Coordinates of N, CA and C in Angstrom, one line a residue:
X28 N -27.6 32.9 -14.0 CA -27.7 32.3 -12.7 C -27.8 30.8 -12.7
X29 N -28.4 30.4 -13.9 CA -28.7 28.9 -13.7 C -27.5 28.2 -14.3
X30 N -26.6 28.7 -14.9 CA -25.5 28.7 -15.7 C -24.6 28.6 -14.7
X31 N -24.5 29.2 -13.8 CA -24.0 29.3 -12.2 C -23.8 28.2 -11.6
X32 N -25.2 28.1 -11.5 CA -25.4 27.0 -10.5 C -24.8 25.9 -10.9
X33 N -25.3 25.1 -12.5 CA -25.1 24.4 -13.0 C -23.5 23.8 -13.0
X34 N -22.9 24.8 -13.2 CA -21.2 24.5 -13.3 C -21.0 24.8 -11.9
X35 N -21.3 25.0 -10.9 CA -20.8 24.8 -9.4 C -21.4 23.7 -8.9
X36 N -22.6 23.0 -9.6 CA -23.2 21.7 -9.2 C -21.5 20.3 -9.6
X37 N -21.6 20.7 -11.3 CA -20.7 19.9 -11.8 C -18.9 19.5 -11.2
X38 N -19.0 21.0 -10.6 CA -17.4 21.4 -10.1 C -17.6 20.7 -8.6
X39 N -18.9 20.2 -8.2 CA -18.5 19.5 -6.6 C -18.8 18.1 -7.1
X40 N -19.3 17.7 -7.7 CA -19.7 16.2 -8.5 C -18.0 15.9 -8.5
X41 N -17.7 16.7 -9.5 CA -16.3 16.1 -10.1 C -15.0 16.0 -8.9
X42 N -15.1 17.2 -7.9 CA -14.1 16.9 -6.8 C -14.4 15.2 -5.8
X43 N -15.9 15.4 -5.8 CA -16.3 14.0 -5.2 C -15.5 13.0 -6.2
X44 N -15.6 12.9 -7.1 CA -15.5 11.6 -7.7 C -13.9 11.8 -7.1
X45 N -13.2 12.7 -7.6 CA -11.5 12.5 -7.6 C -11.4 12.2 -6.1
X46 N -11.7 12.7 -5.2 CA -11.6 12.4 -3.7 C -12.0 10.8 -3.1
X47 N -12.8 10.3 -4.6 CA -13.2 8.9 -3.9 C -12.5 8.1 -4.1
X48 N -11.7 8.6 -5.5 CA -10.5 7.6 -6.6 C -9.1 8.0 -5.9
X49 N -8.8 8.7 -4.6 CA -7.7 8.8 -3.9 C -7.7 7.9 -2.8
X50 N -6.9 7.3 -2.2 CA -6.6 6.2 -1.2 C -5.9 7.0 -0.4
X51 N -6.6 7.0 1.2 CA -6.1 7.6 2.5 C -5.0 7.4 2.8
X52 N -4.3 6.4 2.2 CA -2.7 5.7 2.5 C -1.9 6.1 1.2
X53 N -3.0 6.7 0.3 CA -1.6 7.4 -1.0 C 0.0 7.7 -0.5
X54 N 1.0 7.4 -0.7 CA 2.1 8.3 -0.7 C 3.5 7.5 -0.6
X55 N 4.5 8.0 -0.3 CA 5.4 7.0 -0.1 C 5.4 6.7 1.4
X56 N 6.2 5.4 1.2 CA 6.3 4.4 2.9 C 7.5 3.9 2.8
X57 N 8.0 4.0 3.7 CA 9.1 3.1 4.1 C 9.2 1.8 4.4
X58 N 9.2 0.7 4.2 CA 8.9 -0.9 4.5 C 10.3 -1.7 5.1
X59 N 10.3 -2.4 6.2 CA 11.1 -3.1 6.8 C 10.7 -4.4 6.7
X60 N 11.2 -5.7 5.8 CA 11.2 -6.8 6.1 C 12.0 -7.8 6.8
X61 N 11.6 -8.5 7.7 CA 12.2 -9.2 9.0 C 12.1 -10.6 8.8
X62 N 13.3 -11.5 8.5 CA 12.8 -12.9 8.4 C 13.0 -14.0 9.5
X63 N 11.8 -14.5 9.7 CA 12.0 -14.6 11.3 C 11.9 -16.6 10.9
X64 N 11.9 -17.0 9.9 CA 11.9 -18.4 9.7 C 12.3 -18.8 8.4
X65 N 13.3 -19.4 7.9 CA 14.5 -19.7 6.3 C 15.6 -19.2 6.5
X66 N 16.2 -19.4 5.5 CA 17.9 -18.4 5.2 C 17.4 -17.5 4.3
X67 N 16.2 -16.6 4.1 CA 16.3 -15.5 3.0 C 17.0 -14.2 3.9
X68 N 17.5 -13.7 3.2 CA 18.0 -12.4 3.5 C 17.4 -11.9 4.8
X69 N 18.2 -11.5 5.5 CA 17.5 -11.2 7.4 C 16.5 -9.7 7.5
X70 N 17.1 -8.7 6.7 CA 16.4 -7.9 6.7 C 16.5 -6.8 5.7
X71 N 15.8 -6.4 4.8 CA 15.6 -5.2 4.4 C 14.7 -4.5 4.2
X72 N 15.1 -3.5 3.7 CA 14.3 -2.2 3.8 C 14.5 -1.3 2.3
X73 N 13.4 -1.1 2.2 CA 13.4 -0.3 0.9 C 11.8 0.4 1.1
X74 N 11.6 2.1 0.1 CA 10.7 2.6 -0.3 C 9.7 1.8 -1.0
X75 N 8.5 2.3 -1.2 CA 7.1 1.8 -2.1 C 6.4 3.2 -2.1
X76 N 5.4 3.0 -2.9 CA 4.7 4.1 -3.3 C 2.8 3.9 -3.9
X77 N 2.2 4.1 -3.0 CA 0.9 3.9 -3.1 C 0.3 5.2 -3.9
X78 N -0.7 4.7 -4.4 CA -1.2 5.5 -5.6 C -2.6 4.8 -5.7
X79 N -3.3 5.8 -6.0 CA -4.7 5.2 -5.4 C -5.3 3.6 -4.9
X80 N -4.5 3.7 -3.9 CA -4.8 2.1 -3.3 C -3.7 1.8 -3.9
X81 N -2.9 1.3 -5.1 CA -2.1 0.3 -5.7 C -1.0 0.7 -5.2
X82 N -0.2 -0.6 -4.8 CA 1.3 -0.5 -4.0 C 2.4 -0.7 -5.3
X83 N 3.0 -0.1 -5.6 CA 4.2 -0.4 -6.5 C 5.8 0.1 -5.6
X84 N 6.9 -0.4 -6.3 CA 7.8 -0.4 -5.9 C 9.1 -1.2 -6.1
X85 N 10.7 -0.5 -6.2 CA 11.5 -1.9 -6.4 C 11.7 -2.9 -5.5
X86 N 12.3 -3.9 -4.8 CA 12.2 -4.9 -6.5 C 10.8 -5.9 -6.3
X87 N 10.2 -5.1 -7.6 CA 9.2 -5.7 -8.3 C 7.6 -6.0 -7.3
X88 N 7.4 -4.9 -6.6 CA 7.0 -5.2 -5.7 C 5.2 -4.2 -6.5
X89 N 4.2 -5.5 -6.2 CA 3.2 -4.7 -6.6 C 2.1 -5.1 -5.8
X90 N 0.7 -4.8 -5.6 CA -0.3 -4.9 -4.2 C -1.2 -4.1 -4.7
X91 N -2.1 -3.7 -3.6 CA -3.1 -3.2 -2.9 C -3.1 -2.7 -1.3
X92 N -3.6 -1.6 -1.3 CA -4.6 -1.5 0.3 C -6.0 -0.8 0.2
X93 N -6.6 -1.8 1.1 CA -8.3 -1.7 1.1 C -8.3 0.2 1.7
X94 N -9.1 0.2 1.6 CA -10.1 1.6 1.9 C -9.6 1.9 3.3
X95 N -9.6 0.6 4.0 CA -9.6 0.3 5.6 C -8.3 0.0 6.1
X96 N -7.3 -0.3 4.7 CA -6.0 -0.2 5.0 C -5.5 -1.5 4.9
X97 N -6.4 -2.6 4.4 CA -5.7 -4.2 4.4 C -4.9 -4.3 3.3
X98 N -3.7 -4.7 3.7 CA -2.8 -4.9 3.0 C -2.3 -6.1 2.3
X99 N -2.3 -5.9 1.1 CA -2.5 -7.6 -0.2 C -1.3 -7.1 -0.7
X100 N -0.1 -7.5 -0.9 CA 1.3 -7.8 -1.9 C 2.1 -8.6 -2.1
X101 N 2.7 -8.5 -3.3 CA 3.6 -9.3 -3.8 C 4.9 -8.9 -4.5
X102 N 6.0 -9.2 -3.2 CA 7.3 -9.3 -3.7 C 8.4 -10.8 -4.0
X103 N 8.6 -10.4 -5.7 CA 9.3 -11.6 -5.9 C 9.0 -12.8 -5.6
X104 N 7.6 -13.1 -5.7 CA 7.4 -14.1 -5.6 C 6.9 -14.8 -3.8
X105 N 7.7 -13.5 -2.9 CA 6.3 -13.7 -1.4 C 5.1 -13.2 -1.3
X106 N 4.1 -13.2 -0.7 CA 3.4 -12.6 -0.5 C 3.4 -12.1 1.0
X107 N 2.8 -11.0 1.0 CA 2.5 -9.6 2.4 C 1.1 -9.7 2.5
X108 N 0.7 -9.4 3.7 CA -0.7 -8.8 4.0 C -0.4 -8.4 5.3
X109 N -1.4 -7.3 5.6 CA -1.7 -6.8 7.1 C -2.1 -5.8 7.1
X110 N -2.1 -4.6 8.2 CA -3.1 -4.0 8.3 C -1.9 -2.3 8.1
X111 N -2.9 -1.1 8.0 CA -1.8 -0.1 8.0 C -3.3 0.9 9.0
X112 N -2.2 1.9 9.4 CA -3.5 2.9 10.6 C -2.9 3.9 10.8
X113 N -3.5 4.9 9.8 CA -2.7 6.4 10.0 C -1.5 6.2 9.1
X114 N -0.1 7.0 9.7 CA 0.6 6.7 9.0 C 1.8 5.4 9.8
X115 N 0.7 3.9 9.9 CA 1.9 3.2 9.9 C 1.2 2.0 10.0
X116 N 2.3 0.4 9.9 CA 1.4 -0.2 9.7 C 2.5 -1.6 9.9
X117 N 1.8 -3.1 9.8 CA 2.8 -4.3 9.9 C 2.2 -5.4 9.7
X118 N 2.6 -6.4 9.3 CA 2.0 -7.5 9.0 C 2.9 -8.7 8.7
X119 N 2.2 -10.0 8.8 CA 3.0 -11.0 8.2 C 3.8 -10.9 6.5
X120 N 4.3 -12.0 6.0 CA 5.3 -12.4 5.0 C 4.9 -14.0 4.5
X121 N 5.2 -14.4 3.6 CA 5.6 -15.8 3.4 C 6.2 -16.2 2.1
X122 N 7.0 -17.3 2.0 CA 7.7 -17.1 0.1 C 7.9 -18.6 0.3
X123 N 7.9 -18.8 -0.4 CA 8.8 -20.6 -1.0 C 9.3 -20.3 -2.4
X124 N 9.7 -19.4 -2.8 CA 10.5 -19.0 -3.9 C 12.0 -19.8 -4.1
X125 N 11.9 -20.7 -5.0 CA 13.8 -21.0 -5.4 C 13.8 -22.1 -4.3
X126 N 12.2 -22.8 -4.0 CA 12.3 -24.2 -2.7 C 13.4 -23.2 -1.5
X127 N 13.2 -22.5 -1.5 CA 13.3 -22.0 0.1 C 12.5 -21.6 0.7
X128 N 11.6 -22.1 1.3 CA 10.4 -21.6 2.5 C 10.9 -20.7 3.3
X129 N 10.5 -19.4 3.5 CA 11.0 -18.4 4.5 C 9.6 -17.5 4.8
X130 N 9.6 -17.0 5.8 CA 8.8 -16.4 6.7 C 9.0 -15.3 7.3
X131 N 8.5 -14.2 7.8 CA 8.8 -13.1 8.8 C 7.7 -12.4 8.7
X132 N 8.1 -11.0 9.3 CA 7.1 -9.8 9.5 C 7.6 -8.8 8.8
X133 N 6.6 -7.4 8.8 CA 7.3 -6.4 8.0 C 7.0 -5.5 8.7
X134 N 7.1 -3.9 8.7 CA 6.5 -2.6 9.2 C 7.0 -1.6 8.3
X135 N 6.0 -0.6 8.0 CA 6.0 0.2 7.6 C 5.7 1.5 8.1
X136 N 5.9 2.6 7.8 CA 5.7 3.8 8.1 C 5.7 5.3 7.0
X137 N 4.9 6.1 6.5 CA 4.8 6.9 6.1 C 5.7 8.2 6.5
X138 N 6.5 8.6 4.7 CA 7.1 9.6 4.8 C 8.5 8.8 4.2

């Protein structure tokens, strides 16, 4: 009985911990970037893939999102932030990569 307990104490410990090392925004997203100021490319769109909190993705696209969903990345040399809620989300851009200053927004959505 105590043998019991013991290993059904450990078996909810251990689900906790894994449940706290998962990020509510885990999974893949779809990302739209919009350039609303430079000559960089007007718009694309490509997949990413969050994994506990950490944003990876091509091209070369790597980050963070907070607990709360704030959004920190870096593609090629721009940087993203903003906010995501549920499954969707948008935020500013900015780059001076290659002395071209360029600007926009982005949006994303899960799935």
């Amino acid at each position: 009985m105590l043998l019991t307990r013991a290993v059904l104490c450990a078996t909810m410990l251990l689900s906790t911990d894994l449940a706290v090392a998962q990020s509510p925004f885990d999974g893949v997203w779809h990302v739209t970037v919009v350039t609303k100021a430079g000559s960089c490319e007007p718009k694309l769109s490509y997949p990413v893939v969050v994994t506990d909190g950490r944003v990876t993705g091509s091209p070369d696209i790597t980050g963070s999102i907070g607990r709360e969903g704030n959004v920190r990345v870096s593609i090629r040399g721009a940087y993203a932030n903003g906010q995501l809620n549920g499954s969707a989300g948008s935020g500013k851009w900015n780059s001076a990569a290659a002395g071209m200053p360029c600007s926009g927004r982005w949006e994303a959505s899960r799935g």
